[in-house]
mmCIF file of C-alpha atoms in Angstrom:
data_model
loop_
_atom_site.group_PDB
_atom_site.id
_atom_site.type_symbol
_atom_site.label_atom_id
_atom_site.label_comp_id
_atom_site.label_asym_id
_atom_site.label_seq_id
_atom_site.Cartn_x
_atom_site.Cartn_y
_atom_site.Cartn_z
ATOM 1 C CA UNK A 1 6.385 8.081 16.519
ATOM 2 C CA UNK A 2 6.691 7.004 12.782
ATOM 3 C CA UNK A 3 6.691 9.745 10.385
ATOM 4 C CA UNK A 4 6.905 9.996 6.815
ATOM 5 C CA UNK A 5 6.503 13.266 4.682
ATOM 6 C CA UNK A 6 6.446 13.133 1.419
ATOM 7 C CA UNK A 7 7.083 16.823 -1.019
ATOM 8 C CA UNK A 8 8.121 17.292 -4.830
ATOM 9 C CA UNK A 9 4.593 16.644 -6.370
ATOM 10 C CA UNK A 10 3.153 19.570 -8.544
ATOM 11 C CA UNK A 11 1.863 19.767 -12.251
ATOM 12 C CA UNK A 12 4.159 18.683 -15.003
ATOM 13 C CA UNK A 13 3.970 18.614 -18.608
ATOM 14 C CA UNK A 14 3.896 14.878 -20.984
ATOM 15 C CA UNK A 15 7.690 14.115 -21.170
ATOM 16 C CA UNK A 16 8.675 16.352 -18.003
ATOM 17 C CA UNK A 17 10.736 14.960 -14.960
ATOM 18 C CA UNK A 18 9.882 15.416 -11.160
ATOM 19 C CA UNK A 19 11.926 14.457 -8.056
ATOM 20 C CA UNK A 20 9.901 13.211 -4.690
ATOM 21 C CA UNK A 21 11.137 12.921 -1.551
ATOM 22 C CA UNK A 22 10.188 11.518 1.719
ATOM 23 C CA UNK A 23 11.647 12.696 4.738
ATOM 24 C CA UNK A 24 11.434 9.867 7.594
ATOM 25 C CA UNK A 25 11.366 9.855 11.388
ATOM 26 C CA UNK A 26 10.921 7.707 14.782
ATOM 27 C CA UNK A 27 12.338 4.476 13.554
ATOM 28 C CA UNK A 28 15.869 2.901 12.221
ATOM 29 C CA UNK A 29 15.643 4.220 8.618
ATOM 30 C CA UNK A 30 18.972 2.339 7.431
ATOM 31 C CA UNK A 31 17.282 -1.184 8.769
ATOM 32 C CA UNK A 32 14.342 -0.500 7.062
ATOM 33 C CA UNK A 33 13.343 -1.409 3.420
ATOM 34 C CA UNK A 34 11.161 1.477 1.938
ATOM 35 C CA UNK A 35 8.382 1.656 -1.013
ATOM 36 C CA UNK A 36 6.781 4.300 -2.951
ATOM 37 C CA UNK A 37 3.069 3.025 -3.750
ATOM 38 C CA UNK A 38 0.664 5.222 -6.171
ATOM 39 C CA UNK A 39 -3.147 5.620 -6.588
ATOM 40 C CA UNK A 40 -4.573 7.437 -9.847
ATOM 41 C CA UNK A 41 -8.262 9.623 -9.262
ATOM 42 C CA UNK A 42 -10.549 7.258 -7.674
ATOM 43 C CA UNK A 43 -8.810 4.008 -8.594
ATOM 44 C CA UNK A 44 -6.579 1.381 -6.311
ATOM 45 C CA UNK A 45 -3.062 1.452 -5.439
ATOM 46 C CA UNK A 46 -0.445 0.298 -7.825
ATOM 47 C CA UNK A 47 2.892 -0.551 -5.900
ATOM 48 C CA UNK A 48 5.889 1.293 -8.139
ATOM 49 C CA UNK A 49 9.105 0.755 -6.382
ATOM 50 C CA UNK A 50 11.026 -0.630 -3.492
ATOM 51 C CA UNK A 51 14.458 0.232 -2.276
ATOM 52 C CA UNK A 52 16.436 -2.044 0.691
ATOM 53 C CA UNK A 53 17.742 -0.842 3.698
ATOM 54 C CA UNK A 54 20.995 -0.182 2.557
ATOM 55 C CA UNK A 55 19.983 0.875 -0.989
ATOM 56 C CA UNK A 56 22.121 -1.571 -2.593
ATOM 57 C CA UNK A 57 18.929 -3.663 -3.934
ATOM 58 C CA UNK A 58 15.560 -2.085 -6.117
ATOM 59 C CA UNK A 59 12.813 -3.049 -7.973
ATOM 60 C CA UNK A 60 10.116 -1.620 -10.133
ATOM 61 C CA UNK A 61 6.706 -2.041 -11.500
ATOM 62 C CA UNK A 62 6.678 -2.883 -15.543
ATOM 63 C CA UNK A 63 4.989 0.519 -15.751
ATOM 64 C CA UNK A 64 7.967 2.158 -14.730
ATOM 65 C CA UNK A 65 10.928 0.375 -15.112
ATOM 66 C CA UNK A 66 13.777 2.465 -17.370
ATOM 67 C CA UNK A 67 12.009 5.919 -16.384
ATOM 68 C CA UNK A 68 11.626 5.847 -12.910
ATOM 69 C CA UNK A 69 14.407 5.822 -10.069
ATOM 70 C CA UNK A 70 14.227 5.049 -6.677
ATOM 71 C CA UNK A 71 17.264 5.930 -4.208
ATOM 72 C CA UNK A 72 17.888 6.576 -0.537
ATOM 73 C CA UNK A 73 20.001 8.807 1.893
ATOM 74 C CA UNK A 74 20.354 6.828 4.915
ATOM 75 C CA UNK A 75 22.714 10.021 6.048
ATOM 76 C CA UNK A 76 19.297 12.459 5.861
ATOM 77 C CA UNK A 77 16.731 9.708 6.362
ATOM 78 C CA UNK A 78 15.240 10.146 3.336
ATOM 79 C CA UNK A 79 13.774 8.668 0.518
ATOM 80 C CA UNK A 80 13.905 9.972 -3.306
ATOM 81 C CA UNK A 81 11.947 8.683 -6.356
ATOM 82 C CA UNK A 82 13.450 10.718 -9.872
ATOM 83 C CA UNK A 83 10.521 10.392 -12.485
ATOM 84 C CA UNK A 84 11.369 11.204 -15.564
ATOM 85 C CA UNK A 85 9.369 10.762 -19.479
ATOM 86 C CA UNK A 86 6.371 10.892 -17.288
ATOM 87 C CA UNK A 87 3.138 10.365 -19.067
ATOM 88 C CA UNK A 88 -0.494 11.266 -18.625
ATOM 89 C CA UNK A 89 -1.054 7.716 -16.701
ATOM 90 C CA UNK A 90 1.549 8.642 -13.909
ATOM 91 C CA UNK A 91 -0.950 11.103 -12.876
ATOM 92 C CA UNK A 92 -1.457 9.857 -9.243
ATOM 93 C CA UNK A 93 -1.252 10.561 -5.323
ATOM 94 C CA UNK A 94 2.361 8.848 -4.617
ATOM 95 C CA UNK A 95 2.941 7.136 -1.237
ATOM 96 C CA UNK A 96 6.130 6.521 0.782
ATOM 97 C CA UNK A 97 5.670 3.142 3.022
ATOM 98 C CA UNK A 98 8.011 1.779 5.420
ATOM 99 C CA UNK A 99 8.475 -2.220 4.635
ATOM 100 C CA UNK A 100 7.473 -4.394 7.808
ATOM 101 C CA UNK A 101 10.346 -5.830 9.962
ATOM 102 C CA UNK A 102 8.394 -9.320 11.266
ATOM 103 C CA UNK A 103 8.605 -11.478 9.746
ATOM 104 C CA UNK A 104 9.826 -9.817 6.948
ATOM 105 C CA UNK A 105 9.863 -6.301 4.457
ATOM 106 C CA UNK A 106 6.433 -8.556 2.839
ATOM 107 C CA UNK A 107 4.166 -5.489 3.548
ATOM 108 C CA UNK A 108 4.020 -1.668 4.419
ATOM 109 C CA UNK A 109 3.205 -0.667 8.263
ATOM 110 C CA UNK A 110 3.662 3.081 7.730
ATOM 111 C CA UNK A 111 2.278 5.514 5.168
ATOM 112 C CA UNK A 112 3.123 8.877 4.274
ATOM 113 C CA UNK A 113 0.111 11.304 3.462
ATOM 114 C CA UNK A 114 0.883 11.068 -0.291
ATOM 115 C CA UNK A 115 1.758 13.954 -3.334
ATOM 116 C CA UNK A 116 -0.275 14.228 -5.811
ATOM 117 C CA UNK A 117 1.597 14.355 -9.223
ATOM 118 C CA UNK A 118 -0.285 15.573 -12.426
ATOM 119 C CA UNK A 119 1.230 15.404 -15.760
ATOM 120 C CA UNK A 120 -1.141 17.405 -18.230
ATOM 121 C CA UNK A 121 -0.265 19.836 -20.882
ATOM 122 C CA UNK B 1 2.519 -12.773 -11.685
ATOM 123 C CA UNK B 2 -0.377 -13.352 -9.304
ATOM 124 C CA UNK B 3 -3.508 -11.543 -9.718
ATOM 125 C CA UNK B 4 -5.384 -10.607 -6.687
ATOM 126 C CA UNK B 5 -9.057 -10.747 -6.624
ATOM 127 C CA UNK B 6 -11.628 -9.505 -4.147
ATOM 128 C CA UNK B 7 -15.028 -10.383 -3.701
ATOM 129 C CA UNK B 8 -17.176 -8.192 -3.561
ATOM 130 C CA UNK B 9 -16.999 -5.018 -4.628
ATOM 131 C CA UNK B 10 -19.111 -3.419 -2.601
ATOM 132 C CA UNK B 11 -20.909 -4.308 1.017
ATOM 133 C CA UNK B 12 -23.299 -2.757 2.186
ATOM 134 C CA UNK B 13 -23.882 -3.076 6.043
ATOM 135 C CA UNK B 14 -25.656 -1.893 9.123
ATOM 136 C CA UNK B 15 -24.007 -0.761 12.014
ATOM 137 C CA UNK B 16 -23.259 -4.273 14.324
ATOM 138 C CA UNK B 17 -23.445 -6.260 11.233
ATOM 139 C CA UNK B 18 -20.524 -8.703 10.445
ATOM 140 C CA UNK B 19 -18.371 -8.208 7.699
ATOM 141 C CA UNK B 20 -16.710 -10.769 5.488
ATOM 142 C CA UNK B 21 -14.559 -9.791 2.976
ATOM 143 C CA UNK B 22 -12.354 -12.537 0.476
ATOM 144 C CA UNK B 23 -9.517 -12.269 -1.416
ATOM 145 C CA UNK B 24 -8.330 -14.772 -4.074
ATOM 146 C CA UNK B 25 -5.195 -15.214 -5.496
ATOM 147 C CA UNK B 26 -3.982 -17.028 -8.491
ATOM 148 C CA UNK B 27 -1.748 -19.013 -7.504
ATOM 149 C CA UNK B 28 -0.932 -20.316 -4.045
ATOM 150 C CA UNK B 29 0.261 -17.320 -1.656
ATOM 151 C CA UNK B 30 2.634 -17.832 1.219
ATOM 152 C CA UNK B 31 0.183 -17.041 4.852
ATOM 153 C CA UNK B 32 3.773 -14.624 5.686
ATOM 154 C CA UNK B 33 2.882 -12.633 2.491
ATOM 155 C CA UNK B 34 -0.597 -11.537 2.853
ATOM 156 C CA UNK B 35 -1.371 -8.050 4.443
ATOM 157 C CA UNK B 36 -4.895 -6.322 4.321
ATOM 158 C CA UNK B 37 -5.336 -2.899 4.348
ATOM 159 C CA UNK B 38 -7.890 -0.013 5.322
ATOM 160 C CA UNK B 39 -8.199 3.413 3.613
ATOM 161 C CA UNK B 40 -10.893 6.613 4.330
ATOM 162 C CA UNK B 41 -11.592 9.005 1.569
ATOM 163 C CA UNK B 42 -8.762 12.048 1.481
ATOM 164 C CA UNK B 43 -5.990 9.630 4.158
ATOM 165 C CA UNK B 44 -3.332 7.200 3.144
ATOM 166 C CA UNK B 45 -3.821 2.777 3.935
ATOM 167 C CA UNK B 46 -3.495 2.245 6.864
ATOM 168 C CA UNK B 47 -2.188 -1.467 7.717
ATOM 169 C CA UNK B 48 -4.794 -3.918 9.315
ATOM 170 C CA UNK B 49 -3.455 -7.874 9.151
ATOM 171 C CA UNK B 50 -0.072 -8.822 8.546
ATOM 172 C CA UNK B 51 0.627 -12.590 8.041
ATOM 173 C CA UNK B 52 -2.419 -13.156 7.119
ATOM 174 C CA UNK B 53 -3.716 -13.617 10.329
ATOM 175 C CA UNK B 54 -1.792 -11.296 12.381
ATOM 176 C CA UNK B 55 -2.978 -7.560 13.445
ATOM 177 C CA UNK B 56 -0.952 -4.656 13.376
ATOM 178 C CA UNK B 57 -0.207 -2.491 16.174
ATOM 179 C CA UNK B 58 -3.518 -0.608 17.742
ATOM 180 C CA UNK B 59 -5.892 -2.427 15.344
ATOM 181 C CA UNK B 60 -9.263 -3.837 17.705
ATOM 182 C CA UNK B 61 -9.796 -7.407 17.858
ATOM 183 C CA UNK B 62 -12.786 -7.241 15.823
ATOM 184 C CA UNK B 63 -10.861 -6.856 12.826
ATOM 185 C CA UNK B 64 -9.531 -10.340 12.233
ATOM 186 C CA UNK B 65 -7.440 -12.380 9.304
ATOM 187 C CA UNK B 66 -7.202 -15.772 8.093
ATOM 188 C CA UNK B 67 -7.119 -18.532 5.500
ATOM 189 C CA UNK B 68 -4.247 -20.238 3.212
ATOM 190 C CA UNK B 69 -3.375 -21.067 -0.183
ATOM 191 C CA UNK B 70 -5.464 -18.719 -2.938
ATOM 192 C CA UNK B 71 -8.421 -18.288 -0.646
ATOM 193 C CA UNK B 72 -7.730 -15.348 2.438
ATOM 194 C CA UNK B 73 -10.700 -13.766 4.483
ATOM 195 C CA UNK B 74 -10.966 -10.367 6.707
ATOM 196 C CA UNK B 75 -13.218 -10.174 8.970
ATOM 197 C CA UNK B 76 -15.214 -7.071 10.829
ATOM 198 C CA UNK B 77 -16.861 -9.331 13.718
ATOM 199 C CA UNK B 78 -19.431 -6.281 14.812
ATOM 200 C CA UNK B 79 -19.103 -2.951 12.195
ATOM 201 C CA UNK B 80 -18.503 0.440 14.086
ATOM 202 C CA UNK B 81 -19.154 3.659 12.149
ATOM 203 C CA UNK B 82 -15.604 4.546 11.609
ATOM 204 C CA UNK B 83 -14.844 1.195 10.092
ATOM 205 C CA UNK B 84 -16.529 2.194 6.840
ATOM 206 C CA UNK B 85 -14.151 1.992 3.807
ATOM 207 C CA UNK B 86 -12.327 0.605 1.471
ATOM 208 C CA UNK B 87 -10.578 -2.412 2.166
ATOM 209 C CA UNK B 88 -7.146 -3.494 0.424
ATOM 210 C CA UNK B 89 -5.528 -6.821 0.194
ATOM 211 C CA UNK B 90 -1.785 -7.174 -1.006
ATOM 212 C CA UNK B 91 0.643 -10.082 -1.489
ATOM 213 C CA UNK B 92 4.737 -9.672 -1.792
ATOM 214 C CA UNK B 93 6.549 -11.787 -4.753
ATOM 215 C CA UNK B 94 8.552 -11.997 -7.009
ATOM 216 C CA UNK B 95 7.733 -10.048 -9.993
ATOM 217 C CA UNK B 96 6.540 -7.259 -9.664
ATOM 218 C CA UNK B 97 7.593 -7.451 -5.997
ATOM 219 C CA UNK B 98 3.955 -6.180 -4.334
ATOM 220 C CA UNK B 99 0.347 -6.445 -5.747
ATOM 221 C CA UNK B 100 -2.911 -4.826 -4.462
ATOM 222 C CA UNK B 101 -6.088 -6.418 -5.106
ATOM 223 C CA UNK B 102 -9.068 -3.860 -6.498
ATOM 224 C CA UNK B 103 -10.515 -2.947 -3.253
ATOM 225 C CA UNK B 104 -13.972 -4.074 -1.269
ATOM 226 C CA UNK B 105 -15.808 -1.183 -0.048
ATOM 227 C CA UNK B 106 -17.713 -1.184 2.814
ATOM 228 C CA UNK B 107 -20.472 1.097 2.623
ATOM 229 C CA UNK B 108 -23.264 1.887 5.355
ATOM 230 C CA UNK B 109 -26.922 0.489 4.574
#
């Protein structure tokens, strides 16, 4: 069975950093591309970044490219986003999705529950 | 970038009822790029059509997928109670690399 858990989330001040991890299980997490997605209070979800398999490939949302970083441990099957500079706007429940194998990493088969970041003073 | 569009916002159905719901991109979408999406209040997407046409493991066959081009449709052949929510679509390019459309909710009459 797929699993993804994702921790780190928690209140942080205008400016602040926060680390968020997702700890994965029940599939080949070294073949598998991996995504964290976002969704502010009662609004849609806003993809943010997307790592390959073997890490050696990313790519970010506008919103969050040059403050955000997203990086994997194929070694502890897990998945890491570093936020840092993070503004009021960031404020959001942040996904972990697994990238779908067939035909291709074109869209996310497996969720994690989410972490709800906060940035407020 | 493409901007995803769905139409409409809001549905409001009975119990049996069929649901259609569109998405329109703006520009021409590859079929292998277009994935639709479910999501209750308080739980994570969950993922519904693949390809635009193709369901995902343990989705019912009344939930189906299709069209081409800019113009994709989901559709709930007979609405059970759990089906009501919000529905997702989302295309993969090239930059930014994924895109959501705003979300059709499905609400009960």
């Amino acid at each position: 069975e797929v699993q993804l858990l994702e921790s780190g989330g928690g209140l942080v001040q205008p400016g602040g950093s926060l680390r968020l991890s997702c700890a994965a299980s029940g599939f080949t997490f070294s073949s598998s591309a991996m995504s964290w997605v976002r969704q502010a209070p009662g609004k849609g979800l806003e993809w943010v970044s997307a790592i390959s398999g073997s890490g050696g490939s990313t790519s970010y949302a506008d919103s969050v490219k040059g403050r955000f970083t997203i990086s994997r441990d194929n070694s502890k099957n897990t998945l890491y986003l570093q936020m840092n500079s993070l503004r009021a706007e960031d404020t959001a429940v942040y996904y972990c999705a697994k990238g779908g194998s067939s035909p291709g990493p074109y869209y996310f088969d497996y969720w994690g529950q989410g972490t709800l970041v906060t940035v407020s003073s | 970038e493409i901007v995803l569009t769905q139409s409409p916002g809001t549905l409001s159905l009975s119990p049996g009822e069929r649901a259609t719901l569109s998405c329109r991109a703006s520009q021409s979408v590859s079929s292998s790029y277009l994935a639709w999406y479910q999501q209750k209040p308080g739980q994570a997407p969950r993922l519904l059509i693949y390809g635009a046409s193709s369901r995902a493991t343990g989705i019912p066959d009344r939930f189906s997928g299709s069209g081409s081009g800019t113009d994709f449709t989901l559709t709930i052949s007979r609405l059970e109670p759990e089906d009501f929510a919000v529905y997702y679509c989302q295309q993969y390019g090239r930059s930014p690399l994924f895109t959501f459309g705003p979300g059709t909710k499905v609400d009960i009459k």
